[in-house]
Each structure stands twice: as structure tokens, then as C-alpha cells.
Amino acid sequence: KAGVTQTPRYLIKTRGQQVTLSCSPISGHRSVSWYQQTPGQGLQFLFEYFSETQRNKGNFPGRFSGRQFSNSRSEMNVSTLELGDSALYLCASSAGGSGNTEAFFGQGTRLTVV
Amino acid sequence: AQSVAQPEDQVNVAEGNPLTVKCTYSVSGNPYLFWYVQYPNRGLQFLLKYITGDNLVKGSYGFEAEFNKSQTSFHLKKPSALVSDSALYFCAVRDYGGGSNYKLTFGKGTLLTVNP
């Protein structure tokens, strides 16, 4: 079956702009999580959605937001972009619920803020 | 709070030799442990997981990991390394303390280089 699809793969934005990233999880998966990956901070958890509800949120400013639709697809939005937001943004999907399921990651969206 | 430590930023091994990538963890509840691999400009690929049961877990591409509760470790191993194993490896933990949310905490990653 198809894996996790993230679009777009690459983005270049200017400081102050906003950006929306999209993630389509594996069919049947109801949990979608977002992570930011940077060379300095590594992989950091942004938030997780399950059945359209945010279940958990990481320690990021309110400029970072997300949502999940009824078909489990998720979007992540970053407003008022800063240079430090340049990163690889990864989306992961899992069946959710019990703890014994692994998460599957998309290829990521490389965001560059100039 | 849960945490994961990968004490080595980089590991170099010769092709054909055994490899070990180290990971230690800290959680308040029962640990669910994972190893992922990342190739350049790619997402993370799942290698293996420990949930419960046997302490030696076998995964993809010939990798295995040994869970040691007393040492709170989950080291990744492979008996014979390949050049194609060269990549960035991440250890992760999900603290399933009774909640149902899905959050992984990752280590900083270990860059594995296998020399021909």
C-alpha cells in the first residue's frame, strides 16, 4: 500500500511569510504526527493528531499550528516565518491507539526561509 | 520526562565487521523502543522495535537490537556491516504511561560510516 506522502518536497519562503505543508498518511492510519529536524536540535516533536483532534503538542511557539481532516490528511501551518524555521519537516503516520505500533515517516518537506 | 541518549555522534567500521550503535533511554513507564535509519535527503525508515518479550529483537536488513532493562539500553547491532549501511541512525522511545497519544522522543542520531 502507498506510504506517507508529503507535499511539497521543497519550499523557499521569505521571512514574515506563512507556509502550509501537507501530509497524507497511510490508508487506515488515524494518527499523524509532525516533527522538525534541524542539524542543531535534531528531531523535535511538534504535535500529534488523531481523529481530527490534537492529542499532544511539543514546545513550539503558537506560530506553528496544524489540523487534521476527516480523511486523516493533515496540514501544518507556520506563520510569520523566521530564518530559524528552516528545517526538514517530517510527518509520521501510525495506526494510533496502542503503543506497540511503529510510525511510518514521509520523505519530508525541506523548508528554507530566506 | 522521557529521554534518549546516543553517546556516539559517529561510528566507523570496516565492511564485514560487526557494528554496534549505542542507545540508552529514560522513561517513567514501560518503554516502547524503536530504531530508525535516515539516508541523505530522505525521511526515516523503520528498522525494528521492542515492545515486550524477548530481549533480542530482529529487524530489517539484518539488523537486530538488544534490550537491557537493568542498563536501560537498546543497542543496535549487525553481525557483518555493508557499505550500504552507511547512514544516520536514530533511537526513539515512546513512553506509554497510560495515555494514548503517540509521541516519539528521539536521540540526536549516530552517523554510521562503513568503509570498504
PDB file of C-alpha atoms in Angstrom:
ATOM      1  CA  LYS A   1       0.000   0.000   0.000  1.00  0.00           C
ATOM      2  CA  ALA A   2       1.054   3.580  -0.501  1.00  0.00           C
ATOM      3  CA  GLY A   3       3.326   5.160   2.073  1.00  0.00           C
ATOM      4  CA  VAL A   4       3.150   8.547   3.742  1.00  0.00           C
ATOM      5  CA  THR A   5       3.064  11.362   1.212  1.00  0.00           C
ATOM      6  CA  GLN A   6       4.266  14.847   1.999  1.00  0.00           C
ATOM      7  CA  THR A   7       3.899  17.820  -0.306  1.00  0.00           C
ATOM      8  CA  PRO A   8       5.672  19.828  -1.405  1.00  0.00           C
ATOM      9  CA  ARG A   9       9.144  18.302  -1.119  1.00  0.00           C
ATOM     10  CA  TYR A  10      10.924  21.643  -1.211  1.00  0.00           C
ATOM     11  CA  LEU A  11       9.887  25.182  -0.361  1.00  0.00           C
ATOM     12  CA  ILE A  12      11.659  28.511  -0.304  1.00  0.00           C
ATOM     13  CA  LYS A  13       9.929  31.298   1.579  1.00  0.00           C
ATOM     14  CA  THR A  14      10.776  34.802   2.708  1.00  0.00           C
ATOM     15  CA  ARG A  15      10.851  35.915   6.338  1.00  0.00           C
ATOM     16  CA  GLY A  16       7.446  37.056   7.500  1.00  0.00           C
ATOM     17  CA  GLN A  17       5.516  34.884   5.080  1.00  0.00           C
ATOM     18  CA  GLN A  18       3.429  31.901   6.060  1.00  0.00           C
ATOM     19  CA  VAL A  19       3.560  28.355   4.745  1.00  0.00           C
ATOM     20  CA  THR A  20       1.307  25.297   4.711  1.00  0.00           C
ATOM     21  CA  LEU A  21       2.656  21.773   4.476  1.00  0.00           C
ATOM     22  CA  SER A  22       0.541  18.744   3.682  1.00  0.00           C
ATOM     23  CA  CYS A  23       0.686  15.114   4.771  1.00  0.00           C
ATOM     24  CA  SER A  24      -1.353  12.156   3.569  1.00  0.00           C
ATOM     25  CA  PRO A  25      -0.975   9.192   5.930  1.00  0.00           C
ATOM     26  CA  ILE A  26      -1.047   5.519   5.119  1.00  0.00           C
ATOM     27  CA  SER A  27      -4.569   4.366   4.380  1.00  0.00           C
ATOM     28  CA  GLY A  28      -6.306   3.339   7.587  1.00  0.00           C
ATOM     29  CA  HIS A  29      -3.930   5.218   9.860  1.00  0.00           C
ATOM     30  CA  ARG A  30      -5.642   7.747  12.089  1.00  0.00           C
ATOM     31  CA  SER A  31      -2.663   9.234  13.926  1.00  0.00           C
ATOM     32  CA  VAL A  32      -0.495  11.840  12.254  1.00  0.00           C
ATOM     33  CA  SER A  33       2.494  13.423  13.969  1.00  0.00           C
ATOM     34  CA  TRP A  34       4.779  16.216  12.841  1.00  0.00           C
ATOM     35  CA  TYR A  35       8.480  16.623  13.621  1.00  0.00           C
ATOM     36  CA  GLN A  36      11.031  19.304  12.872  1.00  0.00           C
ATOM     37  CA  GLN A  37      14.559  18.197  12.047  1.00  0.00           C
ATOM     38  CA  THR A  38      17.491  20.598  12.198  1.00  0.00           C
ATOM     39  CA  PRO A  39      21.244  19.957  12.449  1.00  0.00           C
ATOM     40  CA  GLY A  40      21.422  21.723  15.795  1.00  0.00           C
ATOM     41  CA  GLN A  41      18.312  20.476  17.569  1.00  0.00           C
ATOM     42  CA  GLY A  42      17.823  17.107  15.916  1.00  0.00           C
ATOM     43  CA  LEU A  43      14.311  15.711  15.699  1.00  0.00           C
ATOM     44  CA  GLN A  44      11.750  17.591  17.736  1.00  0.00           C
ATOM     45  CA  PHE A  45       8.101  16.737  18.171  1.00  0.00           C
ATOM     46  CA  LEU A  46       5.651  19.395  17.026  1.00  0.00           C
ATOM     47  CA  PHE A  47       2.205  17.875  17.519  1.00  0.00           C
ATOM     48  CA  GLU A  48       0.057  14.813  17.006  1.00  0.00           C
ATOM     49  CA  TYR A  49      -3.473  14.491  15.667  1.00  0.00           C
ATOM     50  CA  PHE A  50      -5.832  11.592  15.985  1.00  0.00           C
ATOM     51  CA  SER A  51      -9.315  11.578  14.505  1.00  0.00           C
ATOM     52  CA  GLU A  52      -9.160  15.336  13.883  1.00  0.00           C
ATOM     53  CA  THR A  53      -8.171  16.118  17.484  1.00  0.00           C
ATOM     54  CA  GLN A  54      -4.805  17.363  18.659  1.00  0.00           C
ATOM     55  CA  ARG A  55      -3.716  14.927  21.351  1.00  0.00           C
ATOM     56  CA  ASN A  56      -0.273  16.239  22.140  1.00  0.00           C
ATOM     57  CA  LYS A  57       1.797  19.305  21.431  1.00  0.00           C
ATOM     58  CA  GLY A  58       5.502  19.956  21.629  1.00  0.00           C
ATOM     59  CA  ASN A  59       7.287  23.024  22.874  1.00  0.00           C
ATOM     60  CA  PHE A  60       6.955  25.276  19.854  1.00  0.00           C
ATOM     61  CA  PRO A  61       5.548  28.794  19.611  1.00  0.00           C
ATOM     62  CA  GLY A  62       1.977  29.428  18.578  1.00  0.00           C
ATOM     63  CA  ARG A  63       3.143  30.305  15.073  1.00  0.00           C
ATOM     64  CA  PHE A  64       3.190  26.575  14.475  1.00  0.00           C
ATOM     65  CA  SER A  65      -0.260  25.071  14.089  1.00  0.00           C
ATOM     66  CA  GLY A  66      -1.864  22.110  12.473  1.00  0.00           C
ATOM     67  CA  ARG A  67      -5.086  20.375  11.733  1.00  0.00           C
ATOM     68  CA  GLN A  68      -6.382  17.045  10.592  1.00  0.00           C
ATOM     69  CA  PHE A  69      -9.262  16.381   8.252  1.00  0.00           C
ATOM     70  CA  SER A  70     -11.882  13.670   8.364  1.00  0.00           C
ATOM     71  CA  ASN A  71      -9.906  11.592   5.844  1.00  0.00           C
ATOM     72  CA  SER A  72      -6.895  11.747   8.241  1.00  0.00           C
ATOM     73  CA  ARG A  73      -4.889  14.004   5.959  1.00  0.00           C
ATOM     74  CA  SER A  74      -3.078  16.657   7.941  1.00  0.00           C
ATOM     75  CA  GLU A  75      -1.725  20.103   7.318  1.00  0.00           C
ATOM     76  CA  MET A  76       0.817  22.069   9.235  1.00  0.00           C
ATOM     77  CA  ASN A  77       0.998  25.841   9.099  1.00  0.00           C
ATOM     78  CA  VAL A  78       3.778  28.168  10.111  1.00  0.00           C
ATOM     79  CA  SER A  79       3.013  31.873  10.197  1.00  0.00           C
ATOM     80  CA  THR A  80       5.405  34.814  10.281  1.00  0.00           C
ATOM     81  CA  LEU A  81       8.337  32.722   9.179  1.00  0.00           C
ATOM     82  CA  GLU A  82      11.735  33.241  10.775  1.00  0.00           C
ATOM     83  CA  LEU A  83      15.145  32.210   9.486  1.00  0.00           C
ATOM     84  CA  GLY A  84      15.335  29.631  12.273  1.00  0.00           C
ATOM     85  CA  ASP A  85      12.303  27.834  10.892  1.00  0.00           C
ATOM     86  CA  SER A  86      14.442  26.490   8.073  1.00  0.00           C
ATOM     87  CA  ALA A  87      14.336  22.736   8.587  1.00  0.00           C
ATOM     88  CA  LEU A  88      13.194  19.394   7.308  1.00  0.00           C
ATOM     89  CA  TYR A  89       9.611  18.837   8.425  1.00  0.00           C
ATOM     90  CA  LEU A  90       8.642  15.215   8.762  1.00  0.00           C
ATOM     91  CA  CYS A  91       5.210  13.730   9.024  1.00  0.00           C
ATOM     92  CA  ALA A  92       4.617  10.313  10.543  1.00  0.00           C
ATOM     93  CA  SER A  93       1.535   8.160  10.495  1.00  0.00           C
ATOM     94  CA  SER A  94       0.573   5.298  12.727  1.00  0.00           C
ATOM     95  CA  ALA A  95      -2.492   3.287  13.469  1.00  0.00           C
ATOM     96  CA  GLY A  96      -2.653   5.125  16.781  1.00  0.00           C
ATOM     97  CA  GLY A  97      -4.137   3.864  19.977  1.00  0.00           C
ATOM     98  CA  SER A  98      -1.959   1.159  21.460  1.00  0.00           C
ATOM     99  CA  GLY A  99       1.739   1.672  21.991  1.00  0.00           C
ATOM    100  CA  ASN A 100       3.044  -1.275  20.038  1.00  0.00           C
ATOM    101  CA  THR A 101       2.699   0.182  16.567  1.00  0.00           C
ATOM    102  CA  GLU A 102       5.535   1.809  14.750  1.00  0.00           C
ATOM    103  CA  ALA A 103       5.283   5.138  12.990  1.00  0.00           C
ATOM    104  CA  PHE A 104       5.974   5.447   9.291  1.00  0.00           C
ATOM    105  CA  PHE A 105       7.546   8.618   8.012  1.00  0.00           C
ATOM    106  CA  GLY A 106       7.187  10.564   4.822  1.00  0.00           C
ATOM    107  CA  GLN A 107      10.100  11.903   2.782  1.00  0.00           C
ATOM    108  CA  GLY A 108       9.751  15.272   4.421  1.00  0.00           C
ATOM    109  CA  THR A 109       9.367  18.837   3.258  1.00  0.00           C
ATOM    110  CA  ARG A 110      12.570  20.873   3.140  1.00  0.00           C
ATOM    111  CA  LEU A 111      11.697  24.451   4.083  1.00  0.00           C
ATOM    112  CA  THR A 112      14.210  27.190   3.507  1.00  0.00           C
ATOM    113  CA  VAL A 113      13.465  30.661   4.853  1.00  0.00           C
ATOM    114  CA  VAL A 114      15.469  33.491   3.307  1.00  0.00           C
TER     115      VAL A 114
ATOM    116  CA  ALA B   1      10.002  13.219  31.006  1.00  0.00           C
ATOM    117  CA  GLN B   2      11.285  10.641  28.614  1.00  0.00           C
ATOM    118  CA  SER B   3      14.711  10.967  27.016  1.00  0.00           C
ATOM    119  CA  VAL B   4      17.060   9.080  24.742  1.00  0.00           C
ATOM    120  CA  ALA B   5      20.824   9.308  24.555  1.00  0.00           C
ATOM    121  CA  GLN B   6      23.040   8.190  21.727  1.00  0.00           C
ATOM    122  CA  PRO B   7      26.521   8.681  23.159  1.00  0.00           C
ATOM    123  CA  GLU B   8      28.381   8.456  19.845  1.00  0.00           C
ATOM    124  CA  ASP B   9      27.886  11.092  17.175  1.00  0.00           C
ATOM    125  CA  GLN B  10      29.795   8.940  14.710  1.00  0.00           C
ATOM    126  CA  VAL B  11      30.724   5.280  14.345  1.00  0.00           C
ATOM    127  CA  ASN B  12      33.184   3.974  11.767  1.00  0.00           C
ATOM    128  CA  VAL B  13      33.525   0.301  10.935  1.00  0.00           C
ATOM    129  CA  ALA B  14      35.103  -1.727   8.177  1.00  0.00           C
ATOM    130  CA  GLU B  15      32.896  -3.625   5.786  1.00  0.00           C
ATOM    131  CA  GLY B  16      32.350  -7.174   7.002  1.00  0.00           C
ATOM    132  CA  ASN B  17      32.982  -6.300  10.640  1.00  0.00           C
ATOM    133  CA  PRO B  18      30.243  -6.300  13.267  1.00  0.00           C
ATOM    134  CA  LEU B  19      28.715  -2.964  14.152  1.00  0.00           C
ATOM    135  CA  THR B  20      27.075  -1.578  17.267  1.00  0.00           C
ATOM    136  CA  VAL B  21      25.223   1.715  17.627  1.00  0.00           C
ATOM    137  CA  LYS B  22      24.502   2.557  21.233  1.00  0.00           C
ATOM    138  CA  CYS B  23      21.330   3.900  22.797  1.00  0.00           C
ATOM    139  CA  THR B  24      20.205   4.451  26.383  1.00  0.00           C
ATOM    140  CA  TYR B  25      16.794   5.670  27.455  1.00  0.00           C
ATOM    141  CA  SER B  26      14.868   7.076  30.374  1.00  0.00           C
ATOM    142  CA  VAL B  27      11.095   6.735  30.771  1.00  0.00           C
ATOM    143  CA  SER B  28       8.683   6.744  33.670  1.00  0.00           C
ATOM    144  CA  GLY B  29       6.575   3.856  32.437  1.00  0.00           C
ATOM    145  CA  ASN B  30       7.148   0.880  30.206  1.00  0.00           C
ATOM    146  CA  PRO B  31       9.390   1.714  27.278  1.00  0.00           C
ATOM    147  CA  TYR B  32       8.452   1.140  23.692  1.00  0.00           C
ATOM    148  CA  LEU B  33      11.737   1.432  21.783  1.00  0.00           C
ATOM    149  CA  PHE B  34      12.426   1.925  18.099  1.00  0.00           C
ATOM    150  CA  TRP B  35      15.325   2.245  15.706  1.00  0.00           C
ATOM    151  CA  TYR B  36      15.066   4.262  12.517  1.00  0.00           C
ATOM    152  CA  VAL B  37      17.542   4.913   9.716  1.00  0.00           C
ATOM    153  CA  GLN B  38      17.792   8.008   7.555  1.00  0.00           C
ATOM    154  CA  TYR B  39      19.560   8.262   4.226  1.00  0.00           C
ATOM    155  CA  PRO B  40      20.526  11.683   2.820  1.00  0.00           C
ATOM    156  CA  ASN B  41      17.559  13.873   1.901  1.00  0.00           C
ATOM    157  CA  ARG B  42      15.117  11.166   2.892  1.00  0.00           C
ATOM    158  CA  GLY B  43      12.642  10.532   5.649  1.00  0.00           C
ATOM    159  CA  LEU B  44      13.092   7.991   8.416  1.00  0.00           C
ATOM    160  CA  GLN B  45      12.807   4.292   7.714  1.00  0.00           C
ATOM    161  CA  PHE B  46      11.660   1.942  10.460  1.00  0.00           C
ATOM    162  CA  LEU B  47      14.176  -0.799  11.333  1.00  0.00           C
ATOM    163  CA  LEU B  48      12.852  -2.551  14.415  1.00  0.00           C
ATOM    164  CA  LYS B  49      11.022  -2.172  17.691  1.00  0.00           C
ATOM    165  CA  TYR B  50      10.928  -3.547  21.207  1.00  0.00           C
ATOM    166  CA  ILE B  51       7.585  -3.714  22.927  1.00  0.00           C
ATOM    167  CA  THR B  52       7.783  -6.725  25.217  1.00  0.00           C
ATOM    168  CA  GLY B  53       9.058 -10.279  25.173  1.00  0.00           C
ATOM    169  CA  ASP B  54      12.464 -11.433  24.005  1.00  0.00           C
ATOM    170  CA  ASN B  55      15.279  -9.036  24.727  1.00  0.00           C
ATOM    171  CA  LEU B  56      16.836  -9.667  21.309  1.00  0.00           C
ATOM    172  CA  VAL B  57      14.767  -8.123  18.558  1.00  0.00           C
ATOM    173  CA  LYS B  58      15.368  -8.809  14.888  1.00  0.00           C
ATOM    174  CA  GLY B  59      14.534  -6.257  12.249  1.00  0.00           C
ATOM    175  CA  SER B  60      15.030  -5.242   8.648  1.00  0.00           C
ATOM    176  CA  TYR B  61      18.226  -5.573   6.589  1.00  0.00           C
ATOM    177  CA  GLY B  62      19.875  -7.959   9.048  1.00  0.00           C
ATOM    178  CA  PHE B  63      19.799  -5.553  11.975  1.00  0.00           C
ATOM    179  CA  GLU B  64      18.974  -6.598  15.497  1.00  0.00           C
ATOM    180  CA  ALA B  65      18.823  -4.845  18.847  1.00  0.00           C
ATOM    181  CA  GLU B  66      19.345  -5.969  22.391  1.00  0.00           C
ATOM    182  CA  PHE B  67      17.078  -4.607  25.110  1.00  0.00           C
ATOM    183  CA  ASN B  68      18.636  -4.442  28.568  1.00  0.00           C
ATOM    184  CA  LYS B  69      16.244  -3.229  31.245  1.00  0.00           C
ATOM    185  CA  SER B  70      18.793  -3.014  34.060  1.00  0.00           C
ATOM    186  CA  GLN B  71      21.119  -0.866  31.976  1.00  0.00           C
ATOM    187  CA  THR B  72      18.220   0.952  30.258  1.00  0.00           C
ATOM    188  CA  SER B  73      19.895   0.319  26.933  1.00  0.00           C
ATOM    189  CA  PHE B  74      18.750  -0.687  23.474  1.00  0.00           C
ATOM    190  CA  HIS B  75      21.842  -1.089  21.306  1.00  0.00           C
ATOM    191  CA  LEU B  76      21.562  -1.698  17.576  1.00  0.00           C
ATOM    192  CA  LYS B  77      23.756  -4.431  16.132  1.00  0.00           C
ATOM    193  CA  LYS B  78      24.599  -6.129  12.874  1.00  0.00           C
ATOM    194  CA  PRO B  79      26.964  -9.086  12.555  1.00  0.00           C
ATOM    195  CA  SER B  80      28.517  -8.003   9.254  1.00  0.00           C
ATOM    196  CA  ALA B  81      28.376  -4.391   8.072  1.00  0.00           C
ATOM    197  CA  LEU B  82      27.834  -3.353   4.467  1.00  0.00           C
ATOM    198  CA  VAL B  83      28.920  -0.120   2.798  1.00  0.00           C
ATOM    199  CA  SER B  84      25.250   0.463   2.020  1.00  0.00           C
ATOM    200  CA  ASP B  85      24.516   0.561   5.776  1.00  0.00           C
ATOM    201  CA  SER B  86      26.216   3.958   5.927  1.00  0.00           C
ATOM    202  CA  ALA B  87      23.519   6.353   7.121  1.00  0.00           C
ATOM    203  CA  LEU B  88      22.191   8.270  10.113  1.00  0.00           C
ATOM    204  CA  TYR B  89      20.619   6.089  12.798  1.00  0.00           C
ATOM    205  CA  PHE B  90      18.093   7.243  15.354  1.00  0.00           C
ATOM    206  CA  CYS B  91      16.928   5.572  18.519  1.00  0.00           C
ATOM    207  CA  ALA B  92      13.474   6.595  19.761  1.00  0.00           C
ATOM    208  CA  VAL B  93      11.245   5.892  22.719  1.00  0.00           C
ATOM    209  CA  ARG B  94       7.533   6.124  23.173  1.00  0.00           C
ATOM    210  CA  ASP B  95       6.569   6.461  26.781  1.00  0.00           C
ATOM    211  CA  TYR B  96       3.304   4.633  27.086  1.00  0.00           C
ATOM    212  CA  GLY B  97       2.418   5.764  30.563  1.00  0.00           C
ATOM    213  CA  GLY B  98      -1.240   5.104  30.193  1.00  0.00           C
ATOM    214  CA  GLY B  99      -2.068   7.817  27.707  1.00  0.00           C
ATOM    215  CA  SER B 100      -2.982   7.064  24.154  1.00  0.00           C
ATOM    216  CA  ASN B 101      -1.197   9.883  22.403  1.00  0.00           C
ATOM    217  CA  TYR B 102       1.621   8.988  20.073  1.00  0.00           C
ATOM    218  CA  LYS B 103       4.806  10.927  20.681  1.00  0.00           C
ATOM    219  CA  LEU B 104       8.311   9.721  19.927  1.00  0.00           C
ATOM    220  CA  THR B 105      11.362  11.158  21.613  1.00  0.00           C
ATOM    221  CA  PHE B 106      14.481  10.739  19.517  1.00  0.00           C
ATOM    222  CA  GLY B 107      18.159  10.631  20.274  1.00  0.00           C
ATOM    223  CA  LYS B 108      20.488  13.023  18.478  1.00  0.00           C
ATOM    224  CA  GLY B 109      21.412  10.395  15.936  1.00  0.00           C
ATOM    225  CA  THR B 110      24.591   8.451  15.157  1.00  0.00           C
ATOM    226  CA  LEU B 111      26.269   8.727  11.783  1.00  0.00           C
ATOM    227  CA  LEU B 112      27.439   5.276  10.749  1.00  0.00           C
ATOM    228  CA  THR B 113      30.162   5.063   8.121  1.00  0.00           C
ATOM    229  CA  VAL B 114      31.127   1.664   6.766  1.00  0.00           C
ATOM    230  CA  ASN B 115      34.461   1.723   4.983  1.00  0.00           C
ATOM    231  CA  PRO B 116      35.125  -0.640   2.052  1.00  0.00           C
TER     232      PRO B 116
END
